[in-house]
Amino acid sequence: MITQPNHVPERLGLLATSAVDPFLTEELLRGEQVHGGIDLAKVVEPLPEDDARWRVEPIRSLVDDAMFEFGADRTRADAWLAPRLHATLRLTRREAADKRLWNHLALAVAPDYVVWRHLSEPTANKPERRVVAERFRGPADRQCFSRLWWAAELFRNGPDYEPVEAACGNQDLIHTVLRSELIDHRPTAQALVRLLKSGRVTGGREVNGLSVAINAAGATLIYDILAPDRPRDPAPLRDWIAEAESAPPVERYGLPSGPEDDPVEEESVAALTSYFGELFESAPIRGRKNGD
């Protein structure tokens, strides 16, 4: 397994997707050899040096701790890292939508983490262990770090990251639901987590079936009417970002706190949880017998 590059930058930057491919070598994707870092640094666009958010050390420390803590079960690292990455890398959604930031984080700062987390296990059909290139420079729901940041952003309930832990503990949920536009409706996100925590929805087939049913129903039902959600006040997010320079490192054993947004109204979450539960009962789930 590879280690971090010899040259790890001190600050995050922007790495264009067109500049990524020369460094995505077969040796890297197979977890055999990492680039040195010096040549990659030459094609990175720097971010403002007066912004404390772009310091690499807090993020590098997090991924090192994740690899140490979850070496026996790599998938469990997602639920631990997602809220802490979000609380460490305090971004606006516009900033988080810039793929160049995630390209740089994955390839220049922590390629060893990407390989550690996503190197496939050998199978009879695919005996060679390999990381899919999308984990370095893919869409938001596939790229190693952006998927975790966006999961934390969409599933947090105001400053509370506990729903993020539950959501990221189910790989099928974050893989399937992050692709849906409905997940940007906060009561929908919280209702899904509630169904997951209750045990009514568990495995991949159930998550996929419920997701299909929710999206189909959403074509004719406006969830904002059934479960209204007040627009967020942008001030808490601005304040939270401004406090990045003086913020201590995020806790390792307790959850950090996110922006002090108002949580989702309980009536809206309860209404959607009940409605989605009804949808789930009638959703076609492969392998589920009638009446189950």
PDB file of C-alpha atoms in Angstrom:
ATOM      1  CA  MET A   1       0.000   0.000   0.000  1.00  0.00           C
ATOM      2  CA  ILE A   2       1.280   3.466  -0.884  1.00  0.00           C
ATOM      3  CA  THR A   3       2.170   6.215   1.565  1.00  0.00           C
ATOM      4  CA  GLN A   4       1.577   9.943   1.203  1.00  0.00           C
ATOM      5  CA  PRO A   5       3.622  11.800  -1.448  1.00  0.00           C
ATOM      6  CA  ASN A   6       7.099  12.989  -0.519  1.00  0.00           C
ATOM      7  CA  HIS A   7       5.883  16.546  -1.067  1.00  0.00           C
ATOM      8  CA  VAL A   8       2.531  17.321   0.558  1.00  0.00           C
ATOM      9  CA  PRO A   9       1.474  20.961   0.122  1.00  0.00           C
ATOM     10  CA  GLU A  10       0.875  23.133   3.148  1.00  0.00           C
ATOM     11  CA  ARG A  11      -2.277  24.637   1.647  1.00  0.00           C
ATOM     12  CA  LEU A  12      -5.134  23.412  -0.495  1.00  0.00           C
ATOM     13  CA  GLY A  13      -5.321  24.600  -4.079  1.00  0.00           C
ATOM     14  CA  LEU A  14      -7.298  24.105  -7.262  1.00  0.00           C
ATOM     15  CA  LEU A  15      -6.301  21.322  -9.626  1.00  0.00           C
ATOM     16  CA  ALA A  16      -8.024  21.326 -13.009  1.00  0.00           C
ATOM     17  CA  THR A  17      -9.425  17.976 -14.114  1.00  0.00           C
ATOM     18  CA  SER A  18      -7.457  18.264 -17.356  1.00  0.00           C
ATOM     19  CA  ALA A  19      -4.252  18.310 -15.287  1.00  0.00           C
ATOM     20  CA  VAL A  20      -5.159  15.264 -13.199  1.00  0.00           C
ATOM     21  CA  ASP A  21      -4.817  12.419 -15.710  1.00  0.00           C
ATOM     22  CA  PRO A  22      -0.998  12.431 -16.098  1.00  0.00           C
ATOM     23  CA  PHE A  23      -0.747  11.708 -12.370  1.00  0.00           C
ATOM     24  CA  LEU A  24      -3.426   8.995 -12.310  1.00  0.00           C
ATOM     25  CA  THR A  25      -1.001   6.287 -13.289  1.00  0.00           C
ATOM     26  CA  GLU A  26      -1.749   2.581 -13.243  1.00  0.00           C
ATOM     27  CA  GLU A  27       0.768   2.242 -10.413  1.00  0.00           C
ATOM     28  CA  LEU A  28      -1.230   4.713  -8.330  1.00  0.00           C
ATOM     29  CA  LEU A  29      -4.606   3.155  -9.160  1.00  0.00           C
ATOM     30  CA  ARG A  30      -3.258  -0.260  -8.191  1.00  0.00           C
ATOM     31  CA  GLY A  31      -1.902   1.163  -4.932  1.00  0.00           C
ATOM     32  CA  GLU A  32       1.707   0.370  -5.806  1.00  0.00           C
ATOM     33  CA  GLN A  33       3.421   3.745  -6.224  1.00  0.00           C
ATOM     34  CA  VAL A  34       2.467   7.350  -5.581  1.00  0.00           C
ATOM     35  CA  HIS A  35       3.731  10.428  -7.408  1.00  0.00           C
ATOM     36  CA  GLY A  36       6.394  12.537  -5.716  1.00  0.00           C
ATOM     37  CA  GLY A  37       4.249  15.685  -5.504  1.00  0.00           C
ATOM     38  CA  ILE A  38       6.714  18.232  -6.861  1.00  0.00           C
ATOM     39  CA  ASP A  39       5.605  18.082 -10.506  1.00  0.00           C
ATOM     40  CA  LEU A  40       1.936  18.131  -9.514  1.00  0.00           C
ATOM     41  CA  ALA A  41       2.453  21.309  -7.494  1.00  0.00           C
ATOM     42  CA  LYS A  42       3.506  23.104 -10.669  1.00  0.00           C
ATOM     43  CA  VAL A  43      -0.006  22.815 -12.191  1.00  0.00           C
ATOM     44  CA  VAL A  44      -2.003  23.834  -9.097  1.00  0.00           C
ATOM     45  CA  GLU A  45      -3.775  27.179  -8.837  1.00  0.00           C
ATOM     46  CA  PRO A  46      -3.199  28.601  -5.335  1.00  0.00           C
ATOM     47  CA  LEU A  47      -5.987  29.753  -3.047  1.00  0.00           C
ATOM     48  CA  PRO A  48      -5.799  32.966  -0.967  1.00  0.00           C
ATOM     49  CA  GLU A  49      -3.072  32.648   1.650  1.00  0.00           C
ATOM     50  CA  ASP A  50      -4.911  34.779   4.201  1.00  0.00           C
ATOM     51  CA  ASP A  51      -7.718  32.211   4.566  1.00  0.00           C
ATOM     52  CA  ALA A  52      -7.079  29.703   7.349  1.00  0.00           C
ATOM     53  CA  ARG A  53      -9.503  27.217   5.843  1.00  0.00           C
ATOM     54  CA  TRP A  54      -7.006  26.107   3.214  1.00  0.00           C
ATOM     55  CA  ARG A  55      -4.457  24.725   5.666  1.00  0.00           C
ATOM     56  CA  VAL A  56      -3.734  21.101   4.853  1.00  0.00           C
ATOM     57  CA  GLU A  57      -2.442  19.883   8.230  1.00  0.00           C
ATOM     58  CA  PRO A  58      -5.876  19.547   9.944  1.00  0.00           C
ATOM     59  CA  ILE A  59      -7.222  17.486   7.041  1.00  0.00           C
ATOM     60  CA  ARG A  60      -4.089  15.385   6.755  1.00  0.00           C
ATOM     61  CA  SER A  61      -4.309  14.678  10.479  1.00  0.00           C
ATOM     62  CA  LEU A  62      -7.918  13.544  10.119  1.00  0.00           C
ATOM     63  CA  VAL A  63      -7.240  11.054   7.338  1.00  0.00           C
ATOM     64  CA  ASP A  64      -4.228   9.660   9.199  1.00  0.00           C
ATOM     65  CA  ASP A  65      -6.401   9.091  12.263  1.00  0.00           C
ATOM     66  CA  ALA A  66      -9.144   7.480  10.146  1.00  0.00           C
ATOM     67  CA  MET A  67      -6.710   5.021   8.571  1.00  0.00           C
ATOM     68  CA  PHE A  68      -5.302   4.126  11.984  1.00  0.00           C
ATOM     69  CA  GLU A  69      -8.692   3.736  13.656  1.00  0.00           C
ATOM     70  CA  PHE A  70     -10.567   1.834  10.943  1.00  0.00           C
ATOM     71  CA  GLY A  71      -7.915  -0.342   9.371  1.00  0.00           C
ATOM     72  CA  ALA A  72      -9.982  -3.449  10.062  1.00  0.00           C
ATOM     73  CA  ASP A  73     -13.160  -2.072   8.465  1.00  0.00           C
ATOM     74  CA  ARG A  74     -12.557   0.681   5.926  1.00  0.00           C
ATOM     75  CA  THR A  75     -16.223   1.402   5.161  1.00  0.00           C
ATOM     76  CA  ARG A  76     -16.804   2.480   8.764  1.00  0.00           C
ATOM     77  CA  ALA A  77     -14.410   5.375   8.194  1.00  0.00           C
ATOM     78  CA  ASP A  78     -17.069   7.204   6.145  1.00  0.00           C
ATOM     79  CA  ALA A  79     -19.407   7.776   9.081  1.00  0.00           C
ATOM     80  CA  TRP A  80     -16.520   8.983  11.238  1.00  0.00           C
ATOM     81  CA  LEU A  81     -14.797  11.183   8.669  1.00  0.00           C
ATOM     82  CA  ALA A  82     -17.791  12.858   6.981  1.00  0.00           C
ATOM     83  CA  PRO A  83     -18.891  15.151   9.850  1.00  0.00           C
ATOM     84  CA  ARG A  84     -15.305  15.913  10.842  1.00  0.00           C
ATOM     85  CA  LEU A  85     -14.246  16.747   7.306  1.00  0.00           C
ATOM     86  CA  HIS A  86     -17.256  19.064   6.952  1.00  0.00           C
ATOM     87  CA  ALA A  87     -16.527  20.774  10.268  1.00  0.00           C
ATOM     88  CA  THR A  88     -12.831  21.153   9.412  1.00  0.00           C
ATOM     89  CA  LEU A  89     -13.218  22.296   5.818  1.00  0.00           C
ATOM     90  CA  ARG A  90     -15.783  25.049   6.283  1.00  0.00           C
ATOM     91  CA  LEU A  91     -17.098  25.744   2.799  1.00  0.00           C
ATOM     92  CA  THR A  92     -20.012  27.427   1.151  1.00  0.00           C
ATOM     93  CA  ARG A  93     -21.923  25.211  -1.253  1.00  0.00           C
ATOM     94  CA  ARG A  94     -20.561  27.227  -4.147  1.00  0.00           C
ATOM     95  CA  GLU A  95     -17.014  26.504  -3.021  1.00  0.00           C
ATOM     96  CA  ALA A  96     -17.819  22.841  -2.494  1.00  0.00           C
ATOM     97  CA  ALA A  97     -19.206  22.588  -6.023  1.00  0.00           C
ATOM     98  CA  ASP A  98     -15.746  23.344  -7.466  1.00  0.00           C
ATOM     99  CA  LYS A  99     -14.325  19.953  -8.455  1.00  0.00           C
ATOM    100  CA  ARG A 100     -10.830  21.402  -8.649  1.00  0.00           C
ATOM    101  CA  LEU A 101     -10.664  21.646  -4.857  1.00  0.00           C
ATOM    102  CA  TRP A 102     -11.532  17.974  -4.415  1.00  0.00           C
ATOM    103  CA  ASN A 103      -9.131  16.958  -7.190  1.00  0.00           C
ATOM    104  CA  HIS A 104      -6.323  18.620  -5.276  1.00  0.00           C
ATOM    105  CA  LEU A 105      -7.293  17.162  -1.929  1.00  0.00           C
ATOM    106  CA  ALA A 106      -7.473  13.632  -3.333  1.00  0.00           C
ATOM    107  CA  LEU A 107      -4.399  13.671  -5.533  1.00  0.00           C
ATOM    108  CA  ALA A 108      -1.962  16.078  -3.844  1.00  0.00           C
ATOM    109  CA  VAL A 109      -2.887  15.865  -0.153  1.00  0.00           C
ATOM    110  CA  ALA A 110      -4.213  12.367   0.532  1.00  0.00           C
ATOM    111  CA  PRO A 111      -3.897   9.946  -2.402  1.00  0.00           C
ATOM    112  CA  ASP A 112      -2.884   7.278   0.091  1.00  0.00           C
ATOM    113  CA  TYR A 113      -6.240   7.666   1.849  1.00  0.00           C
ATOM    114  CA  VAL A 114      -8.139   7.339  -1.441  1.00  0.00           C
ATOM    115  CA  VAL A 115      -6.274   4.116  -2.188  1.00  0.00           C
ATOM    116  CA  TRP A 116      -6.676   2.827   1.368  1.00  0.00           C
ATOM    117  CA  ARG A 117     -10.415   3.478   1.361  1.00  0.00           C
ATOM    118  CA  HIS A 118     -11.342   2.457  -2.176  1.00  0.00           C
ATOM    119  CA  LEU A 119      -8.859  -0.161  -3.356  1.00  0.00           C
ATOM    120  CA  SER A 120     -11.073  -3.024  -4.496  1.00  0.00           C
ATOM    121  CA  GLU A 121     -10.782  -6.516  -3.119  1.00  0.00           C
ATOM    122  CA  PRO A 122      -9.819  -9.205  -5.645  1.00  0.00           C
ATOM    123  CA  THR A 123     -12.590 -11.384  -7.063  1.00  0.00           C
ATOM    124  CA  ALA A 124     -12.730 -14.313  -9.466  1.00  0.00           C
ATOM    125  CA  ASN A 125     -13.738 -11.980 -12.303  1.00  0.00           C
ATOM    126  CA  LYS A 126     -11.413  -9.129 -11.289  1.00  0.00           C
ATOM    127  CA  PRO A 127      -8.352 -10.566  -9.572  1.00  0.00           C
ATOM    128  CA  GLU A 128      -6.425  -7.279  -9.774  1.00  0.00           C
ATOM    129  CA  ARG A 129      -6.931  -4.802  -6.946  1.00  0.00           C
ATOM    130  CA  ARG A 130      -7.581  -1.329  -8.312  1.00  0.00           C
ATOM    131  CA  VAL A 131      -9.091   2.052  -7.421  1.00  0.00           C
ATOM    132  CA  VAL A 132     -11.646   3.492  -9.820  1.00  0.00           C
ATOM    133  CA  ALA A 133     -10.326   6.807 -11.187  1.00  0.00           C
ATOM    134  CA  GLU A 134     -13.615   8.524 -10.230  1.00  0.00           C
ATOM    135  CA  ARG A 135     -12.552   8.298  -6.587  1.00  0.00           C
ATOM    136  CA  PHE A 136      -9.878  10.874  -7.411  1.00  0.00           C
ATOM    137  CA  ARG A 137     -11.644  13.139  -9.906  1.00  0.00           C
ATOM    138  CA  GLY A 138     -15.235  11.967 -10.293  1.00  0.00           C
ATOM    139  CA  PRO A 139     -18.688  13.474  -9.706  1.00  0.00           C
ATOM    140  CA  ALA A 140     -19.728  14.657  -6.269  1.00  0.00           C
ATOM    141  CA  ASP A 141     -21.418  11.391  -5.317  1.00  0.00           C
ATOM    142  CA  ARG A 142     -18.376   9.284  -6.288  1.00  0.00           C
ATOM    143  CA  GLN A 143     -15.248  11.315  -5.513  1.00  0.00           C
ATOM    144  CA  CYS A 144     -13.683  10.134  -2.267  1.00  0.00           C
ATOM    145  CA  PHE A 145     -13.887  13.378  -0.296  1.00  0.00           C
ATOM    146  CA  SER A 146     -16.636  15.383  -1.967  1.00  0.00           C
ATOM    147  CA  ARG A 147     -19.160  12.583  -1.354  1.00  0.00           C
ATOM    148  CA  LEU A 148     -18.439  12.777   2.371  1.00  0.00           C
ATOM    149  CA  TRP A 149     -18.583  16.566   2.552  1.00  0.00           C
ATOM    150  CA  TRP A 150     -21.873  16.708   0.644  1.00  0.00           C
ATOM    151  CA  ALA A 151     -23.359  13.890   2.697  1.00  0.00           C
ATOM    152  CA  ALA A 152     -22.565  15.867   5.839  1.00  0.00           C
ATOM    153  CA  GLU A 153     -23.983  19.058   4.348  1.00  0.00           C
ATOM    154  CA  LEU A 154     -27.230  17.456   3.223  1.00  0.00           C
ATOM    155  CA  PHE A 155     -27.899  15.181   6.177  1.00  0.00           C
ATOM    156  CA  ARG A 156     -26.861  17.439   9.070  1.00  0.00           C
ATOM    157  CA  ASN A 157     -29.764  18.817  11.100  1.00  0.00           C
ATOM    158  CA  GLY A 158     -28.645  22.348  11.835  1.00  0.00           C
ATOM    159  CA  PRO A 159     -25.454  22.013  13.911  1.00  0.00           C
ATOM    160  CA  ASP A 160     -26.196  18.360  14.715  1.00  0.00           C
ATOM    161  CA  TYR A 161     -24.089  15.830  12.783  1.00  0.00           C
ATOM    162  CA  GLU A 162     -25.638  12.742  14.377  1.00  0.00           C
ATOM    163  CA  PRO A 163     -27.911  12.109  11.342  1.00  0.00           C
ATOM    164  CA  VAL A 164     -24.783  12.234   9.158  1.00  0.00           C
ATOM    165  CA  GLU A 165     -23.253   9.342  11.076  1.00  0.00           C
ATOM    166  CA  ALA A 166     -26.385   7.282  10.550  1.00  0.00           C
ATOM    167  CA  ALA A 167     -26.630   8.110   6.846  1.00  0.00           C
ATOM    168  CA  CYS A 168     -22.953   7.470   6.091  1.00  0.00           C
ATOM    169  CA  GLY A 169     -23.107   4.203   7.969  1.00  0.00           C
ATOM    170  CA  ASN A 170     -25.214   2.836   5.114  1.00  0.00           C
ATOM    171  CA  GLN A 171     -23.277   2.813   1.842  1.00  0.00           C
ATOM    172  CA  ASP A 172     -26.400   2.174  -0.225  1.00  0.00           C
ATOM    173  CA  LEU A 173     -28.091   5.256   1.174  1.00  0.00           C
ATOM    174  CA  ILE A 174     -25.323   7.705   0.359  1.00  0.00           C
ATOM    175  CA  HIS A 175     -24.626   6.106  -3.030  1.00  0.00           C
ATOM    176  CA  THR A 176     -28.263   6.178  -4.093  1.00  0.00           C
ATOM    177  CA  VAL A 177     -29.710   9.238  -2.435  1.00  0.00           C
ATOM    178  CA  LEU A 178     -26.908  11.717  -3.123  1.00  0.00           C
ATOM    179  CA  ARG A 179     -27.836  11.473  -6.808  1.00  0.00           C
ATOM    180  CA  SER A 180     -31.389  12.630  -6.120  1.00  0.00           C
ATOM    181  CA  GLU A 181     -32.357  16.300  -6.216  1.00  0.00           C
ATOM    182  CA  LEU A 182     -34.978  15.637  -3.539  1.00  0.00           C
ATOM    183  CA  ILE A 183     -32.269  15.160  -0.930  1.00  0.00           C
ATOM    184  CA  ASP A 184     -31.721  18.933  -0.884  1.00  0.00           C
ATOM    185  CA  HIS A 185     -35.120  19.117   0.847  1.00  0.00           C
ATOM    186  CA  ARG A 186     -34.056  18.924   4.489  1.00  0.00           C
ATOM    187  CA  PRO A 187     -37.161  17.143   5.869  1.00  0.00           C
ATOM    188  CA  THR A 188     -36.669  14.447   3.203  1.00  0.00           C
ATOM    189  CA  ALA A 189     -33.101  13.838   4.355  1.00  0.00           C
ATOM    190  CA  GLN A 190     -34.103  13.631   8.009  1.00  0.00           C
ATOM    191  CA  ALA A 191     -37.070  11.354   7.275  1.00  0.00           C
ATOM    192  CA  LEU A 192     -34.813   8.937   5.407  1.00  0.00           C
ATOM    193  CA  VAL A 193     -32.396   8.828   8.329  1.00  0.00           C
ATOM    194  CA  ARG A 194     -35.258   8.230  10.728  1.00  0.00           C
ATOM    195  CA  LEU A 195     -36.510   5.259   8.683  1.00  0.00           C
ATOM    196  CA  LEU A 196     -32.988   3.900   8.589  1.00  0.00           C
ATOM    197  CA  LYS A 197     -32.486   4.238  12.347  1.00  0.00           C
ATOM    198  CA  SER A 198     -35.857   2.631  13.070  1.00  0.00           C
ATOM    199  CA  GLY A 199     -34.809  -0.505  11.217  1.00  0.00           C
ATOM    200  CA  ARG A 200     -37.694  -0.351   8.746  1.00  0.00           C
ATOM    201  CA  VAL A 201     -35.254   0.266   5.888  1.00  0.00           C
ATOM    202  CA  THR A 202     -31.939  -1.580   5.998  1.00  0.00           C
ATOM    203  CA  GLY A 203     -30.280  -3.246   3.003  1.00  0.00           C
ATOM    204  CA  GLY A 204     -29.415  -2.004  -0.450  1.00  0.00           C
ATOM    205  CA  ARG A 205     -32.506  -3.386  -2.166  1.00  0.00           C
ATOM    206  CA  GLU A 206     -34.768  -1.653   0.324  1.00  0.00           C
ATOM    207  CA  VAL A 207     -32.907   1.659   0.032  1.00  0.00           C
ATOM    208  CA  ASN A 208     -33.009   1.523  -3.763  1.00  0.00           C
ATOM    209  CA  GLY A 209     -36.699   0.575  -3.830  1.00  0.00           C
ATOM    210  CA  LEU A 210     -37.656   3.355  -1.452  1.00  0.00           C
ATOM    211  CA  SER A 211     -35.580   5.879  -3.396  1.00  0.00           C
ATOM    212  CA  VAL A 212     -37.352   4.959  -6.643  1.00  0.00           C
ATOM    213  CA  ALA A 213     -40.743   5.271  -4.940  1.00  0.00           C
ATOM    214  CA  ILE A 214     -39.877   8.658  -3.411  1.00  0.00           C
ATOM    215  CA  ASN A 215     -38.688  10.070  -6.719  1.00  0.00           C
ATOM    216  CA  ALA A 216     -41.732   8.752  -8.562  1.00  0.00           C
ATOM    217  CA  ALA A 217     -44.127  10.192  -5.992  1.00  0.00           C
ATOM    218  CA  GLY A 218     -42.255  13.476  -6.082  1.00  0.00           C
ATOM    219  CA  ALA A 219     -43.264  13.926  -9.716  1.00  0.00           C
ATOM    220  CA  THR A 220     -46.867  14.408  -8.628  1.00  0.00           C
ATOM    221  CA  LEU A 221     -46.546  15.512  -4.998  1.00  0.00           C
ATOM    222  CA  ILE A 222     -44.735  18.628  -3.867  1.00  0.00           C
ATOM    223  CA  TYR A 223     -42.948  17.662  -0.667  1.00  0.00           C
ATOM    224  CA  ASP A 224     -42.616  21.302   0.340  1.00  0.00           C
ATOM    225  CA  ILE A 225     -46.392  21.387   0.834  1.00  0.00           C
ATOM    226  CA  LEU A 226     -46.543  18.163   2.801  1.00  0.00           C
ATOM    227  CA  ALA A 227     -43.461  18.981   4.861  1.00  0.00           C
ATOM    228  CA  PRO A 228     -42.536  22.684   4.666  1.00  0.00           C
ATOM    229  CA  ASP A 229     -39.014  23.802   5.479  1.00  0.00           C
ATOM    230  CA  ARG A 230     -38.131  27.383   6.273  1.00  0.00           C
ATOM    231  CA  PRO A 231     -35.308  28.912   4.200  1.00  0.00           C
ATOM    232  CA  ARG A 232     -32.004  28.923   6.024  1.00  0.00           C
ATOM    233  CA  ASP A 233     -30.680  32.148   7.466  1.00  0.00           C
ATOM    234  CA  PRO A 234     -27.250  32.558   5.810  1.00  0.00           C
ATOM    235  CA  ALA A 235     -25.793  34.435   8.794  1.00  0.00           C
ATOM    236  CA  PRO A 236     -24.898  31.352  10.920  1.00  0.00           C
ATOM    237  CA  LEU A 237     -22.963  29.831   8.027  1.00  0.00           C
ATOM    238  CA  ARG A 238     -21.075  33.071   7.402  1.00  0.00           C
ATOM    239  CA  ASP A 239     -20.212  33.326  11.098  1.00  0.00           C
ATOM    240  CA  TRP A 240     -19.117  29.676  11.238  1.00  0.00           C
ATOM    241  CA  ILE A 241     -16.816  30.143   8.246  1.00  0.00           C
ATOM    242  CA  ALA A 242     -15.392  33.343   9.712  1.00  0.00           C
ATOM    243  CA  GLU A 243     -14.528  31.467  12.925  1.00  0.00           C
ATOM    244  CA  ALA A 244     -12.366  28.937  11.056  1.00  0.00           C
ATOM    245  CA  GLU A 245      -9.133  30.718  11.905  1.00  0.00           C
ATOM    246  CA  SER A 246      -9.657  30.392  15.654  1.00  0.00           C
ATOM    247  CA  ALA A 247     -11.485  27.063  15.683  1.00  0.00           C
ATOM    248  CA  PRO A 248      -9.736  24.225  17.557  1.00  0.00           C
ATOM    249  CA  PRO A 249      -9.192  20.839  15.898  1.00  0.00           C
ATOM    250  CA  VAL A 250     -12.389  18.823  15.677  1.00  0.00           C
ATOM    251  CA  GLU A 251     -13.028  16.250  18.365  1.00  0.00           C
ATOM    252  CA  ARG A 252     -12.035  12.675  17.620  1.00  0.00           C
ATOM    253  CA  TYR A 253     -14.311  10.881  20.079  1.00  0.00           C
ATOM    254  CA  GLY A 254     -17.270  13.244  20.155  1.00  0.00           C
ATOM    255  CA  LEU A 255     -19.083  14.813  17.238  1.00  0.00           C
ATOM    256  CA  PRO A 256     -18.203  18.393  16.290  1.00  0.00           C
ATOM    257  CA  SER A 257     -20.844  21.078  15.866  1.00  0.00           C
ATOM    258  CA  GLY A 258     -21.801  22.531  12.513  1.00  0.00           C
ATOM    259  CA  PRO A 259     -23.254  25.929  11.627  1.00  0.00           C
ATOM    260  CA  GLU A 260     -25.952  27.086  14.035  1.00  0.00           C
ATOM    261  CA  ASP A 261     -28.752  26.782  11.485  1.00  0.00           C
ATOM    262  CA  ASP A 262     -32.259  26.183  12.785  1.00  0.00           C
ATOM    263  CA  PRO A 263     -32.983  22.431  12.815  1.00  0.00           C
ATOM    264  CA  VAL A 264     -35.718  20.970  10.646  1.00  0.00           C
ATOM    265  CA  GLU A 265     -39.188  21.331  12.139  1.00  0.00           C
ATOM    266  CA  GLU A 266     -40.262  18.116  13.843  1.00  0.00           C
ATOM    267  CA  GLU A 267     -43.755  18.221  12.312  1.00  0.00           C
ATOM    268  CA  SER A 268     -42.280  18.176   8.811  1.00  0.00           C
ATOM    269  CA  VAL A 269     -39.945  15.273   9.565  1.00  0.00           C
ATOM    270  CA  ALA A 270     -42.733  13.271  11.209  1.00  0.00           C
ATOM    271  CA  ALA A 271     -45.085  13.872   8.287  1.00  0.00           C
ATOM    272  CA  LEU A 272     -42.564  12.690   5.711  1.00  0.00           C
ATOM    273  CA  THR A 273     -41.410   9.749   7.815  1.00  0.00           C
ATOM    274  CA  SER A 274     -44.990   8.508   7.949  1.00  0.00           C
ATOM    275  CA  TYR A 275     -45.568   9.124   4.246  1.00  0.00           C
ATOM    276  CA  PHE A 276     -42.314   7.472   3.166  1.00  0.00           C
ATOM    277  CA  GLY A 277     -43.125   4.529   5.426  1.00  0.00           C
ATOM    278  CA  GLU A 278     -46.365   4.056   3.521  1.00  0.00           C
ATOM    279  CA  LEU A 279     -44.540   4.336   0.212  1.00  0.00           C
ATOM    280  CA  PHE A 280     -42.031   1.758   1.350  1.00  0.00           C
ATOM    281  CA  GLU A 281     -44.706  -0.766   2.234  1.00  0.00           C
ATOM    282  CA  SER A 282     -46.004  -0.736  -1.342  1.00  0.00           C
ATOM    283  CA  ALA A 283     -42.660  -0.209  -3.123  1.00  0.00           C
ATOM    284  CA  PRO A 284     -41.486  -3.071  -5.339  1.00  0.00           C
ATOM    285  CA  ILE A 285     -38.462  -4.516  -3.519  1.00  0.00           C
ATOM    286  CA  ARG A 286     -36.619  -7.278  -5.330  1.00  0.00           C
ATOM    287  CA  GLY A 287     -36.590 -10.379  -3.200  1.00  0.00           C
ATOM    288  CA  ARG A 288     -39.369  -9.238  -0.847  1.00  0.00           C
ATOM    289  CA  LYS A 289     -42.360 -11.517  -0.697  1.00  0.00           C
ATOM    290  CA  ASN A 290     -45.860 -10.091  -0.797  1.00  0.00           C
ATOM    291  CA  GLY A 291     -47.002  -9.265   2.666  1.00  0.00           C
ATOM    292  CA  ASP A 292     -43.508  -8.988   4.115  1.00  0.00           C
TER     293      ASP A 292
END
